mmCIF file of C-alpha atoms in Angstrom:
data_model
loop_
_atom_site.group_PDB
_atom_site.id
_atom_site.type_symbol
_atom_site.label_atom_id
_atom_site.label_comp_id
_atom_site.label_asym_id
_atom_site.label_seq_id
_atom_site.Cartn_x
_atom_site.Cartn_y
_atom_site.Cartn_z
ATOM 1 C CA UNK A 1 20.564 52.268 -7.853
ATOM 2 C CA UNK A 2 19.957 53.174 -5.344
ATOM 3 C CA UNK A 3 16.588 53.932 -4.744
ATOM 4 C CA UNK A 4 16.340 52.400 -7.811
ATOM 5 C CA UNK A 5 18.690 49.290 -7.737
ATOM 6 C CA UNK A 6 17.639 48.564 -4.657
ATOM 7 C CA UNK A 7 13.702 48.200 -5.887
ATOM 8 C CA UNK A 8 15.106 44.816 -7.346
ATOM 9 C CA UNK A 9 13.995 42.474 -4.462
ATOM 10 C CA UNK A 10 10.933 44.374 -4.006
ATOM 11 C CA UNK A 11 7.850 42.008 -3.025
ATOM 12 C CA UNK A 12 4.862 43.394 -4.838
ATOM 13 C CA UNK A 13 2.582 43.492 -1.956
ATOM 14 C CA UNK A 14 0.294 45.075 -3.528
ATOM 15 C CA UNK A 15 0.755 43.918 -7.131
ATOM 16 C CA UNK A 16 -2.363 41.247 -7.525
ATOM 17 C CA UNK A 17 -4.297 40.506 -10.043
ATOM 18 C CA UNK A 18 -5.092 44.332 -10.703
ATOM 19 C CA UNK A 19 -1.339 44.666 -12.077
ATOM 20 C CA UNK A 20 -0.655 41.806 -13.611
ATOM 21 C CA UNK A 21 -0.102 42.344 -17.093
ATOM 22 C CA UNK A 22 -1.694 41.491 -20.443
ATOM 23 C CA UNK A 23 0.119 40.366 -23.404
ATOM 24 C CA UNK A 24 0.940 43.878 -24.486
ATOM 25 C CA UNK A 25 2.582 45.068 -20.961
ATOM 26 C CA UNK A 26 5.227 42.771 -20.960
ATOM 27 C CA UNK A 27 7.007 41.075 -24.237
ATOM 28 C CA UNK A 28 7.531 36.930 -23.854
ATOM 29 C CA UNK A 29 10.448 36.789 -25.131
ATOM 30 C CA UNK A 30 14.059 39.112 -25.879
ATOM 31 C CA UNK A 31 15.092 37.991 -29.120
ATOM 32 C CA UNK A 32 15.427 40.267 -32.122
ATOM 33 C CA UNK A 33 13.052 43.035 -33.889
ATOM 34 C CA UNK A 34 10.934 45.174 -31.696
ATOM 35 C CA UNK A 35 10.245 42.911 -29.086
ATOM 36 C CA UNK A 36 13.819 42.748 -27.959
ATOM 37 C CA UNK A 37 14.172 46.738 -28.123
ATOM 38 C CA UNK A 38 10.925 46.568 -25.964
ATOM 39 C CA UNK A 39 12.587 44.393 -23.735
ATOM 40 C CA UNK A 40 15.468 46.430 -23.698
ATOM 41 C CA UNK A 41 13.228 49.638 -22.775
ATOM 42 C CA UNK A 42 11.629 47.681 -19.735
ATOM 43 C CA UNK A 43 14.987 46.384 -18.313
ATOM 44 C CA UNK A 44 16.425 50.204 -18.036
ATOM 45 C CA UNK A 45 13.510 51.356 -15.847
ATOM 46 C CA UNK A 46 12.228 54.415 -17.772
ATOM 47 C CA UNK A 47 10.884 55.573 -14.329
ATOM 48 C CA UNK A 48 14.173 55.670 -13.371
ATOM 49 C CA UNK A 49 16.358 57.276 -16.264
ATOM 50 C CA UNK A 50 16.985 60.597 -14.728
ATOM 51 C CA UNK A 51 18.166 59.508 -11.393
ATOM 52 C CA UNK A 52 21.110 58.614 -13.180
ATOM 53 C CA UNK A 53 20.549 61.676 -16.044
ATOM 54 C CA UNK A 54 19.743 63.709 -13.588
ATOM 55 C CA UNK A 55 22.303 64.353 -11.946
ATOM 56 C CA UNK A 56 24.157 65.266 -14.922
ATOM 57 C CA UNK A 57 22.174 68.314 -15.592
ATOM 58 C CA UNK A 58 22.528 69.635 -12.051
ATOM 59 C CA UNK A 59 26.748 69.182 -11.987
ATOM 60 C CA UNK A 60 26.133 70.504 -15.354
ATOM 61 C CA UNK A 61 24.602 73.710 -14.487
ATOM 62 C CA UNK A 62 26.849 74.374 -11.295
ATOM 63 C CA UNK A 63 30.055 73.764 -13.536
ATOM 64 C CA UNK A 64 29.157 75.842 -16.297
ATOM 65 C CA UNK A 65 30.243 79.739 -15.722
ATOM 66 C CA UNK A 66 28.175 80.807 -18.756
ATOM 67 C CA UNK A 67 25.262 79.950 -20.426
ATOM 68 C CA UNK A 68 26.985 78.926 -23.578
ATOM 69 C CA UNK A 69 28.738 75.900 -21.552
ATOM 70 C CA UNK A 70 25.376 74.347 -21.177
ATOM 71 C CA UNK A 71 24.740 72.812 -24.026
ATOM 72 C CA UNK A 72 28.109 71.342 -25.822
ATOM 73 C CA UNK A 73 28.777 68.099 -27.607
ATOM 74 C CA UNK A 74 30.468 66.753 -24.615
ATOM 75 C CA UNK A 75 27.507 68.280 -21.907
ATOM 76 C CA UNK A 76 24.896 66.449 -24.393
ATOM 77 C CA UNK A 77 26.835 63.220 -25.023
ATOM 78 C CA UNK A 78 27.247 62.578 -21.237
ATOM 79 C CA UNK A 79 23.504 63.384 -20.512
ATOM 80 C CA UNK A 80 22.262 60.846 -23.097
ATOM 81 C CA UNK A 81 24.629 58.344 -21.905
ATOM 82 C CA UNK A 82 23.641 58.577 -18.671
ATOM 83 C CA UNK A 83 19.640 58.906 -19.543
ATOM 84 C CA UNK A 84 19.176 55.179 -21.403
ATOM 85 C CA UNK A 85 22.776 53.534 -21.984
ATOM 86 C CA UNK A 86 23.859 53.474 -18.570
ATOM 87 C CA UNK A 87 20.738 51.994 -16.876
ATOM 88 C CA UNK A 88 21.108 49.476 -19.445
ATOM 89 C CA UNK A 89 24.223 48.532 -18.313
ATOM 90 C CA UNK A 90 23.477 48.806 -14.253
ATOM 91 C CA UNK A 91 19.880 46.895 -14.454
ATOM 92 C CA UNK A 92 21.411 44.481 -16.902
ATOM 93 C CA UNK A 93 24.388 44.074 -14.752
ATOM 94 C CA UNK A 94 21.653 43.531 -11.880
ATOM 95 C CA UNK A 95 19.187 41.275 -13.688
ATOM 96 C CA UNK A 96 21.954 38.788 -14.900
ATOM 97 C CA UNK A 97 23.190 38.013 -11.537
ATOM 98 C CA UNK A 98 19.252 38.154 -9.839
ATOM 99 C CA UNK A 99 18.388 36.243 -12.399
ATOM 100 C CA UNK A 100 17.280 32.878 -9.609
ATOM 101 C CA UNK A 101 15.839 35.849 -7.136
ATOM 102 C CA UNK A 102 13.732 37.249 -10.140
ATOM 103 C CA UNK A 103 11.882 33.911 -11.201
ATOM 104 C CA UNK A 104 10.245 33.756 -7.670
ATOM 105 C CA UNK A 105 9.361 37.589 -7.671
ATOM 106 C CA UNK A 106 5.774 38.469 -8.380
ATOM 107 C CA UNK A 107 6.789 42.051 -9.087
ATOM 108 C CA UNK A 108 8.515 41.052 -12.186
ATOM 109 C CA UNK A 109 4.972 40.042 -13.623
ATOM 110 C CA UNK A 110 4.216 43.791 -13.581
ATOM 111 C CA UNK A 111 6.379 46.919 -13.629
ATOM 112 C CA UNK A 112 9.328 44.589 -14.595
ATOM 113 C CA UNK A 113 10.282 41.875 -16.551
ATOM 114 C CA UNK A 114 12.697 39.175 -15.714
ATOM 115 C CA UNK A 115 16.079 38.333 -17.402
ATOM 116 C CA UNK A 116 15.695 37.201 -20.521
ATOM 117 C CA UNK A 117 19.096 36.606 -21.702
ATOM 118 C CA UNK A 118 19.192 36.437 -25.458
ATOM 119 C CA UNK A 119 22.479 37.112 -27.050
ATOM 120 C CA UNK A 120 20.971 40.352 -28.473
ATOM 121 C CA UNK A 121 20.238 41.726 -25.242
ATOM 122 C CA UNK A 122 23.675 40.586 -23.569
ATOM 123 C CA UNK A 123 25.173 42.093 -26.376
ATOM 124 C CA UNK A 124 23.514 45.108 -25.679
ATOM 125 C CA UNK A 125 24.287 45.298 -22.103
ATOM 126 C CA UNK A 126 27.614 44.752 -22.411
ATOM 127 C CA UNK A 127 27.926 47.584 -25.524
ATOM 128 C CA UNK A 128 26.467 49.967 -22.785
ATOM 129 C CA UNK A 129 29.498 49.255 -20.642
ATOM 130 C CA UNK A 130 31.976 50.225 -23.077
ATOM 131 C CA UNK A 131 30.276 52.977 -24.034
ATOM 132 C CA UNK A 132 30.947 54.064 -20.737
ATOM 133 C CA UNK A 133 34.287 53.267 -20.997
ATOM 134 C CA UNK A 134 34.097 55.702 -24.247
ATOM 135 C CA UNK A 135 33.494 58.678 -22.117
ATOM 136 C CA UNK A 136 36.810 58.702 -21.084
ATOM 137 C CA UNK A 137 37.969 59.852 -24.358
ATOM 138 C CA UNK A 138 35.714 62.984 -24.571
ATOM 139 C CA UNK A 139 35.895 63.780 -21.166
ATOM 140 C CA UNK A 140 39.018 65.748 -19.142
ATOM 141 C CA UNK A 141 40.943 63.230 -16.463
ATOM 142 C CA UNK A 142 39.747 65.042 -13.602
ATOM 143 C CA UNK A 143 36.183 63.506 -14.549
ATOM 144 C CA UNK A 144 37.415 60.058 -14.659
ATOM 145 C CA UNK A 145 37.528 58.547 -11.292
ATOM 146 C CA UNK A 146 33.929 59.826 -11.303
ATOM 147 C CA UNK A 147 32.891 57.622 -14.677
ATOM 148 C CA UNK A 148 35.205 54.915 -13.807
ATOM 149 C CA UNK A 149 33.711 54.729 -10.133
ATOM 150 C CA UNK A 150 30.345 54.602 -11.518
ATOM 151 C CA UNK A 151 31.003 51.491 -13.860
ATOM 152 C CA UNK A 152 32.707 49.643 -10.940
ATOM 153 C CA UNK A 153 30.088 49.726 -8.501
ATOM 154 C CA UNK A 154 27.543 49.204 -11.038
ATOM 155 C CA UNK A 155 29.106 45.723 -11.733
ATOM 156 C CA UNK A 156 29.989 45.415 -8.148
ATOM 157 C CA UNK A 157 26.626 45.893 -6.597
ATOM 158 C CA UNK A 158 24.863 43.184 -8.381
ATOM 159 C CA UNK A 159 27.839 40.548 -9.120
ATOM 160 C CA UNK A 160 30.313 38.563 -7.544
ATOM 161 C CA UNK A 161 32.381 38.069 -5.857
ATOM 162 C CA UNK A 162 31.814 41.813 -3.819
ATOM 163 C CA UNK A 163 27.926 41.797 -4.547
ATOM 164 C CA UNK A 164 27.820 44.772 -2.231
ATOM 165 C CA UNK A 165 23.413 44.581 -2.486
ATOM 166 C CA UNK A 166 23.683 41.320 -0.063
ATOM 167 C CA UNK A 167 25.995 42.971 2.616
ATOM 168 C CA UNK A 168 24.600 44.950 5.054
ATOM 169 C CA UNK A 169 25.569 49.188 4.673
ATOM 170 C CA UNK A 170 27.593 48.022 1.751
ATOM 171 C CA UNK A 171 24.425 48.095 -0.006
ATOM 172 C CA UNK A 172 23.682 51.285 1.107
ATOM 173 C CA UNK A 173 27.504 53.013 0.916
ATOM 174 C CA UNK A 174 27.753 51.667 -2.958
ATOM 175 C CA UNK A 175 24.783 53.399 -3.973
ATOM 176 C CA UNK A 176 26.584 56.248 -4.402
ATOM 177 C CA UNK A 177 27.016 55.466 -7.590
ATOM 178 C CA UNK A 178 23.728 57.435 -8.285
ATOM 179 C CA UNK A 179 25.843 60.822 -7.443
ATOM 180 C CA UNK A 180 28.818 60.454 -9.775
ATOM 181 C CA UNK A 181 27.661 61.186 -12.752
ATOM 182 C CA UNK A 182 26.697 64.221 -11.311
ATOM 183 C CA UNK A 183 30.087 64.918 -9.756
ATOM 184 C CA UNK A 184 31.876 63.587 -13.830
ATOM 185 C CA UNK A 185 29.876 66.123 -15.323
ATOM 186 C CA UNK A 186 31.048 68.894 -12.709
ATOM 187 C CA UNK A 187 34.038 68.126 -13.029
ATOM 188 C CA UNK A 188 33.983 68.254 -16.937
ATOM 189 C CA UNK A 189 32.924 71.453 -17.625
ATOM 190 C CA UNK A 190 34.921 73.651 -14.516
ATOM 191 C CA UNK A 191 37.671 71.493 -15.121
ATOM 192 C CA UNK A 192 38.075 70.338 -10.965
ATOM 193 C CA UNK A 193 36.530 68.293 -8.612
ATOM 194 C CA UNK A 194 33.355 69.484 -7.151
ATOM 195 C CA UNK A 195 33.338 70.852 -3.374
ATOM 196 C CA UNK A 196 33.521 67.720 -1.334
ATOM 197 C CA UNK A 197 30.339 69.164 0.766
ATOM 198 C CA UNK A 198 28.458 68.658 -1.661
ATOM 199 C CA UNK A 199 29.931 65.206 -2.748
ATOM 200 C CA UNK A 200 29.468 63.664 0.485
ATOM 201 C CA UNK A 201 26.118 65.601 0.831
ATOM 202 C CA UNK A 202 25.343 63.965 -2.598
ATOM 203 C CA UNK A 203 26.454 60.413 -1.472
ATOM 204 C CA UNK A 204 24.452 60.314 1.674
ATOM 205 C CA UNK A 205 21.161 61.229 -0.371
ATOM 206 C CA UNK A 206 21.575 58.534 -2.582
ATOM 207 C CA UNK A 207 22.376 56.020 1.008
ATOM 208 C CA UNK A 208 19.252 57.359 2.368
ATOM 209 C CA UNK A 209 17.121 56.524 -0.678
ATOM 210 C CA UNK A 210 18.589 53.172 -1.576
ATOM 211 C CA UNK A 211 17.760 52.312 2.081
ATOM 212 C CA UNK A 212 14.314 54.103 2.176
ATOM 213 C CA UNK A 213 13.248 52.161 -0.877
ATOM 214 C CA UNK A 214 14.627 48.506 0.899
ATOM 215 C CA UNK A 215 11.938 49.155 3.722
ATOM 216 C CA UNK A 216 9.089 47.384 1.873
ATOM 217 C CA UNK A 217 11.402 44.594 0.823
ATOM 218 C CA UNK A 218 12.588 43.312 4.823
ATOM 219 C CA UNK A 219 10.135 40.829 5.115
ATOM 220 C CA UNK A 220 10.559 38.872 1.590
ATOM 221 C CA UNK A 221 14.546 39.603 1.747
ATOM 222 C CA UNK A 222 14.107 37.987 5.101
ATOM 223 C CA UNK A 223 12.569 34.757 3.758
ATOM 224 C CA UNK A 224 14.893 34.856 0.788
ATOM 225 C CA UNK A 225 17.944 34.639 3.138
ATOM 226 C CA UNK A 226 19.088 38.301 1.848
ATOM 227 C CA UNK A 227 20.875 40.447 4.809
ATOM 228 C CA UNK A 228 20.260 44.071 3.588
ATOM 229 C CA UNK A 229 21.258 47.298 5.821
ATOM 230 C CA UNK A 230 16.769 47.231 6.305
ATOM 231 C CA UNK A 231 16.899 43.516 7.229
ATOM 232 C CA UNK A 232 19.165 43.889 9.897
ATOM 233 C CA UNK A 233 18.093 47.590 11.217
ATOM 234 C CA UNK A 234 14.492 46.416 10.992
ATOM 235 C CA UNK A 235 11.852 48.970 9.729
ATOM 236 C CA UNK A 236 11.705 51.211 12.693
ATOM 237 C CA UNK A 237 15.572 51.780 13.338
ATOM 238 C CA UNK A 238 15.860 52.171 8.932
ATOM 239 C CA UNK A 239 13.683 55.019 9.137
ATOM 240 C CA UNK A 240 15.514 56.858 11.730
ATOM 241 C CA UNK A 241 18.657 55.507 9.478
ATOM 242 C CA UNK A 242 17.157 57.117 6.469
ATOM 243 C CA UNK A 243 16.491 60.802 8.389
ATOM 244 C CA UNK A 244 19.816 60.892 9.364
ATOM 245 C CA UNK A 245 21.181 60.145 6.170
ATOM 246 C CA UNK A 246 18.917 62.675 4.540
ATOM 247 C CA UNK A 247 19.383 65.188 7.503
ATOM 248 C CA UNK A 248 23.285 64.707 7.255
ATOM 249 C CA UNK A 249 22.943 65.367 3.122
ATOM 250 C CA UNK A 250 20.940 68.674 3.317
ATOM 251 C CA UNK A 251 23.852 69.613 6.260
ATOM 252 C CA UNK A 252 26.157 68.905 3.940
ATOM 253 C CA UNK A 253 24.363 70.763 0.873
ATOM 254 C CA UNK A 254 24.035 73.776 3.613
ATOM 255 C CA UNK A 255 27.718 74.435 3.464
ATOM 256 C CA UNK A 256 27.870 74.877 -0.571
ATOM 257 C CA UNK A 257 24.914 77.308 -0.259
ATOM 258 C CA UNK A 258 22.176 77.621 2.703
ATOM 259 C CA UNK A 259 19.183 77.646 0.164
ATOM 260 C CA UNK A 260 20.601 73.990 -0.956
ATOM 261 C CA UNK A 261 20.214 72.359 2.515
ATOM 262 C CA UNK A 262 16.900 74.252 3.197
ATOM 263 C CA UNK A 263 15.589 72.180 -0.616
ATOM 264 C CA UNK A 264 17.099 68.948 0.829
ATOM 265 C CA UNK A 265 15.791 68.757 3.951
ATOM 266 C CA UNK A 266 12.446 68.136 2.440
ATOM 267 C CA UNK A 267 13.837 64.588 2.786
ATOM 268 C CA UNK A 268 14.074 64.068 6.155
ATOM 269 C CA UNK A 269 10.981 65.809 6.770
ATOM 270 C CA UNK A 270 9.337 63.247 4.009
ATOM 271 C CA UNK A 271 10.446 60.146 5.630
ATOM 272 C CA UNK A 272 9.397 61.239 9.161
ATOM 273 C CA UNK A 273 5.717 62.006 7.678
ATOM 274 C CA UNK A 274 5.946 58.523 6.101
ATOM 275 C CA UNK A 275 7.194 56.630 9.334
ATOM 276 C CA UNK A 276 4.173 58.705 11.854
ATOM 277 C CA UNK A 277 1.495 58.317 9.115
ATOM 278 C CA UNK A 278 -0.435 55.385 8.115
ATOM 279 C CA UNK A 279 0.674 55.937 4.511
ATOM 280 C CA UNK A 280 1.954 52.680 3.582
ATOM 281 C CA UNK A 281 5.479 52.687 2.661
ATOM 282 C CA UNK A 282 4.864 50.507 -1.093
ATOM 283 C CA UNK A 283 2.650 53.402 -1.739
ATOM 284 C CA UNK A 284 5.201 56.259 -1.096
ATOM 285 C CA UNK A 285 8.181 54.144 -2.818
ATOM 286 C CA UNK A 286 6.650 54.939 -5.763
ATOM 287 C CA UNK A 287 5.894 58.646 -5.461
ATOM 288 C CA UNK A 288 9.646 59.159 -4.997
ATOM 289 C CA UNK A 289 10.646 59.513 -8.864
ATOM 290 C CA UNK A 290 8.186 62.735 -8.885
ATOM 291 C CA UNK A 291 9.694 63.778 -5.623
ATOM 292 C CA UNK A 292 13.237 63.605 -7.170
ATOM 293 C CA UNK A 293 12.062 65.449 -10.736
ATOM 294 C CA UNK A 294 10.735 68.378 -8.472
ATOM 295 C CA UNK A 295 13.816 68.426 -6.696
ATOM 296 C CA UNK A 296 16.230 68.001 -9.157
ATOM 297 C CA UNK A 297 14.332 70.913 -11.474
ATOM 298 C CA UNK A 298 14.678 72.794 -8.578
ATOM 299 C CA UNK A 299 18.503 72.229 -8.326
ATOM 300 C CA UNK A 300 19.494 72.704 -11.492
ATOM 301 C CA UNK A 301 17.629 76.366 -11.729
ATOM 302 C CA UNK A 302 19.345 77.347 -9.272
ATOM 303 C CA UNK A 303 22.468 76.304 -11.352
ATOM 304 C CA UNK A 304 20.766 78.161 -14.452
ATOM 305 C CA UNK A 305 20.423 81.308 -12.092
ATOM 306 C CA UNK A 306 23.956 81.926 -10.971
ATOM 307 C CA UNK A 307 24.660 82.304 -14.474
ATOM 308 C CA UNK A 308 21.441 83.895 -15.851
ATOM 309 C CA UNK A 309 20.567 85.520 -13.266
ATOM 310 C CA UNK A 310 16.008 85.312 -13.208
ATOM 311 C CA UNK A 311 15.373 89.510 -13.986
ATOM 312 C CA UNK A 312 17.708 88.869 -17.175
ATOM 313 C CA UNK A 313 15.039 86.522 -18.206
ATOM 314 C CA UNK A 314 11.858 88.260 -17.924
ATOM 315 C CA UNK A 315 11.017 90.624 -19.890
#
């Protein structure tokens, strides 16, 4: 969502033959038993699960003042929510209402698998929502705009009537969504709102990856009738969208801490190697989880380090 969300309406340009899958890569139907639990585990993106999980740990570890905050019953429930539950709920969300889209969408013969609606699986995607909802009762009130904001524009991106994913830099402005569980968990362990430098630097990371990752899909949205921030910026002027997005983020990230914005701005300097190069742009989509997990490690030991500080840990 996101980077993620966004990877909906991808075309699979280069998913032919060679990735379409057997019998055993994707389950026919969602019904009951282990083939609806498999279908369950597709529809939440496993690639995905810590852009949303993520997060958590690093507002985690910049909360905490002491070690012994990390790991808590609250810390633990919010980070397990947030790894499997809640992309439940947003892909769900998004696969109910691309449902048409999806039958048409040669990608969902691969990595993905399209909406199969059985009351099982509704029931499950709908459970994950509340469950969300149940975070406000473990969770301080200065954490829930954060959790409340999250399940909003997780419904609101995919359905009607807002549908921000079919309005141009609506799509892009919503995905923020992928920073506030990052910002709830923050804000639950120090008990206040995280610096709003980093929020908006936050924010404008997750803008500049949802739009990154709609580059490959201009041409198909295009034919589908689907006005995206790419589709109307075109792929040259969404790059240069994307670096100052990403440029703006690691500014932001600067004025928390200067060794933030100097780990962000491998961002911008990614997407202008991607835009000059003849790397094609499907190809580096998909290197972008790894990206993230390097990042985000990175992040949160930094986190770890104001806390426990590296010499205390070596021997």
């Amino acid at each position: 969502m996101s980077p993620a969300v966004s990877d909906q309406n991808r075309s699979a340009t280069d998913g032919d033959e060679r990735s379409r899958p057997t019998e055993d890569e994707q389950p026919r139907s969602a019904g009951s038993g282990s083939e609806g639990l498999r279908y369950l585990l597709v529809l939440s993106r496993p690639r995905f699960w810590l852009y949303l999980a993520g997060p958590v740990a690093v507002g985690v570890t910049y909360g905490i003042d002491a070690v012994s905050g990390l790991f808590t019953p609250v810390t633990v429930a919010l980070a397990l929510y947030f790894l499997v539950p809640a992309n439940v709920f947003l892909y769900g969300v998004n696969d109910v209402f691309d449902a048409d889209i999806d039958e048409l969408n040669p990608k969902k013969e691969g990595r993905e698998a399209r909406w199969r609606g059985s009351r099982p699986v509704v029931a499950a995607v709908v459970a994950s929502g509340l469950l969300g909802l149940a975070t406000l009762a473990i969770t301080p009130r200065v954490a829930w705009p954060y959790l409340l904001g999250f399940l909003v524009l997780a419904v609101g991106y995919s359905a009607p009537p807002a549908r921000f994913k079919t309005t141009p830099f609506l799509d892009s402005l919503s995905n923020g969504l992928y920073a506030l569980p990052g910002a709830a968990a923050y804000a639950t362990v120090a008990g206040t709102h995280p610096p709003l430098a980093a929020l908006a630097g936050a924010w404008l990371w997750t803008m500049g990856m949802h739009t990154f990752s709609a580059i490959p899909d201009i041409e198909p949205d295009r034919a589908a009738g689907i006005d995206t921030t790419a589709t109307v910026l075109g792929e040259g002027r969404t790059y240069a969208y994307c670096f100052a997005a990403w440029t703006a983020a690691a500014a932001g990230f600067w004025l928390v801490d200067f060794r933030l914005g100097l780990l962000l701005g491998v961002y911008p300097i990614f997407v202008a190697w991607v835009a000059r190069s003849s790397v094609s742009v499907d190809r580096a989509y998909w290197w972008f989880p790894a990206l993230n997990t390097v990042v985000g490690t990175l992040l949160s030991m930094g986190g770890l380090w104001r806390v426990y500080p590296l010499w205390e840990a070596l021997p």
